[in-house]
Amino acid sequence: MAKAARSKTTDSAPSARDQHDFALHSLQESHEKALRYDASTEQMLDFYEQMLLIRRFEERAGQLYGLGLIGGFCHLYIGQEAVAVGLQSALKEGLDSVITGYRDHGHMLAYGIDPKVIMAELTGRQAGISKGKGGSMHMFSTEHRFYGGHGIVGAQVALGGGLALAHQYREDGGLCLAYFGDGAANQGQVYETFNMASLWKLPIVFVIENNQYAMGTAVSRSSAETEFYRRGTAFRIPGMDVNGMDVLEVRQAAEIAFAHVRGGNGPVLMELGTYRYRGHSMSDPAKYRTREEVQDMREHRDPIEGLKKTLLERGKSEDELKDIDKRIRATVSEAADFAESSPEPDPRELYTDILVESY
Amino acid sequence: MAIELKMPALSPTMEEGTLAKWLKKEGDAIVAGDIIAEIETDKATMEFEAVDEGTLGKILVSEGTEGVKVGTVIATMAGEGEDAAAAAPAPAAAEPPAAAPTSAEPEAPQPAKAEGATARPASTAKAARDPEVPTGTAMKTVTVREALRDAMAEEMRADERVFVMGEEVAQYQGAYKVTQGLLDEFGPKRVIDTPITEYGFAGVGTGAAMGGLKPIVEFMTFNFAMQAIDHIINSAAKTNYMSGGQMRCPIVFRGPNAAASRVGAQHSQNYGPWYASVPGLIVIAPYDAADCKGLLKAAIRSEDPVVFLENELVYGRSFDVPDTDDWVLPIGKARIVREGRDVTIVAYSIAVGMALQAAEELAGEGIEAEVIDLRTLRPLDREAILESLAKTNRLIIAEEGWPTCSIASEVMAICMEEGFDNLDAPVLRVTDEDVPLPYAANLEKAALIDAPRIVAAAKKVCYR
């Protein structure tokens, strides 16, 4: 059974003895004392809107792919929305930096970057955020200190270490949030970076988005230690095991982790248990798991439905939430129209941006 | 029988050293393991340890003597029951042996001969002065190693964002002593010792560049950078393009490249052609100290990612460097290092020395060769190559590296595509043999390019 589905009290949870063996759990203990972030209704509506935007945007991207308007590889974030929204909402905007792998649309949207320029990048247009030269996997926004968007699995972890080094070097008080998946967690450079980050006390939060499958390989078939939050143990990096399907739990965990890192205590490793509803990429039929597994997740653990429930409990009406959905659908439609109708890059762009200077 | 104590070779490339200090006196009793003397190589001060027991006889090389060739008898030792005073060798033995035991080294010329600074009796051609050096500029003699260090130190003084990271760059003062003194001046924040983790620290350096710093990443050798090549190419070289010009990566990857001496196949490879094939990278492979300094400064100042290929065998050679505050050279410009009218020899890095030696020899046979040092491998200075070809109508390329898909291949393609009408003979490439570099001295020598091979190729295209 997928780990994200596991509640803290079921049989599949690590035994008490296992927990005892894992020494670097002080942050986890703090987290378990207060699991959910005490958000105002306004903040919750904000999270809801952001998650919904990612969901609708990705659904539309899937459609545009089917129509042949998006080419190449396209990795959708549907199901994992709470991770990017919960973590990034806790960052200091304009100071902290973020880097991730190729499943990057959600992280950009969580920054409030205009969906139009993201969608136009997916369709390979001049107005795209990388002028159409990067594509789905290679998008950046230095303005927001979002450093990509990297297509080589695990590369962003070492690069993130460098971004953290730059924060430390400039003494600007910022931190780097470096996302990677359960698949990338088996790359050697991840551990090279853990070692240096801990040795040099770099201000970095390593985030493993464990969506249970590295492409088509379930974590249990690829990983000797599937409790990824423990993978920093050998480097003295404290770990946190976080429910990535609840945006308020994610946000609360982020508060604890970020405070630790900002305090000059070196890196934290967060494992976010999550789930992607779609295949690894658009061309993946996802036959390695049952329909029932996906359906169970959608019905019982969906991050958007979960927050909707909380909002209704807080007295928000169905109609109010429907209005948000309507507004978002309009935004996404506008982005899709823009991405379809805006021109392809000028042929001269082929030769620009190779080097910064002329020699 | 008296034991002869000889100047030891203390590194793969050491040819001579300084006898810094005698720690034993004539007549002292010595047991195995005693430190007899301190010897200074160009990289470090090493202790010279006794392996035999006996009494120190005559000291033949006094302390403070510089340039003592490896193999020179520096003292004698009397064995047990022998008369130490009688252990003095025959006078001839005190002379340095004619040939150092490092005969496997590529036939690199001594700098004084190669650089055209001294007279060229057989030649009518003049060594070409670097047009970048203003007339009347004072020059000082420094080693390539010092020139590289000076370049880094000057740029670090000028720009707070510049820092150095790599294995043994700080406390150890550099595996090849290129970063000597930087830790003392700039401290551990800006001179960072890394673990042995090339892939990781190349990524960290690249990320730091993306984050607004200007890292100099030293690889102990570029052979180890193969573990890190993903970040050099996929992360550093391509990001500016993929981001539509948003995300810059101003970083310098530097370190020794190509064959050293007797270190075998895994430690002896020229990566110039590999990196030069990648759009988005600048690749520099200079030869002399002035170019090393001027181009490393330019590399550090550049907003683009630069691969800066040095050569271990050249680190200890001395050259004239302009004695100015701000010696910076343009990237992408080749230099005519010797003018000639009969044949062009295009070279880069250590092969420039061999090409100059070959040109000297050719001059003795009435062939005036023009030697071009490419200095930058990407972007390649096509005009310099084609202009020289238009003048000489014959061209060969000298490259210390494999022939297949080499810089030589690229230069040949340029000559075919753009200089065909000027060719009076086929373009030839003179390179290493197409084999992994062997360890055995004779095989290594056979595998590596040398001046005689350049001479033979030049004569061939001159139909001589």
PDB file of C-alpha atoms in Angstrom, chain B residues 15 99-107 261-262 441-442 444-445:
ATOM      1  CA  GLU B  15      63.239  17.013 -12.933  1.00  0.00           C
ATOM      2  CA  ALA B  99      70.208  12.454 -18.647  1.00  0.00           C
ATOM      3  CA  ALA B 100      67.669  12.697 -15.898  1.00  0.00           C
ATOM      4  CA  PRO B 101      65.833   9.436 -15.274  1.00  0.00           C
ATOM      5  CA  THR B 102      62.595  11.087 -16.374  1.00  0.00           C
ATOM      6  CA  SER B 103      63.239  10.290 -19.990  1.00  0.00           C
ATOM      7  CA  ALA B 104      59.633   9.227 -20.430  1.00  0.00           C
ATOM      8  CA  GLU B 105      58.500  12.816 -20.275  1.00  0.00           C
ATOM      9  CA  PRO B 106      57.338  14.293 -23.494  1.00  0.00           C
ATOM     10  CA  GLU B 107      60.249  15.984 -25.140  1.00  0.00           C
ATOM     11  CA  SER B 261      54.277  11.783 -16.744  1.00  0.00           C
ATOM     12  CA  ARG B 262      54.090   8.035 -16.179  1.00  0.00           C
ATOM     13  CA  ALA B 441      58.545   4.574 -20.232  1.00  0.00           C
ATOM     14  CA  ASN B 442      59.324   3.474 -23.768  1.00  0.00           C
ATOM     15  CA  GLU B 444      54.597   6.192 -23.214  1.00  0.00           C
ATOM     16  CA  LYS B 445      57.256   7.980 -25.212  1.00  0.00           C
TER      17      LYS B 445
END
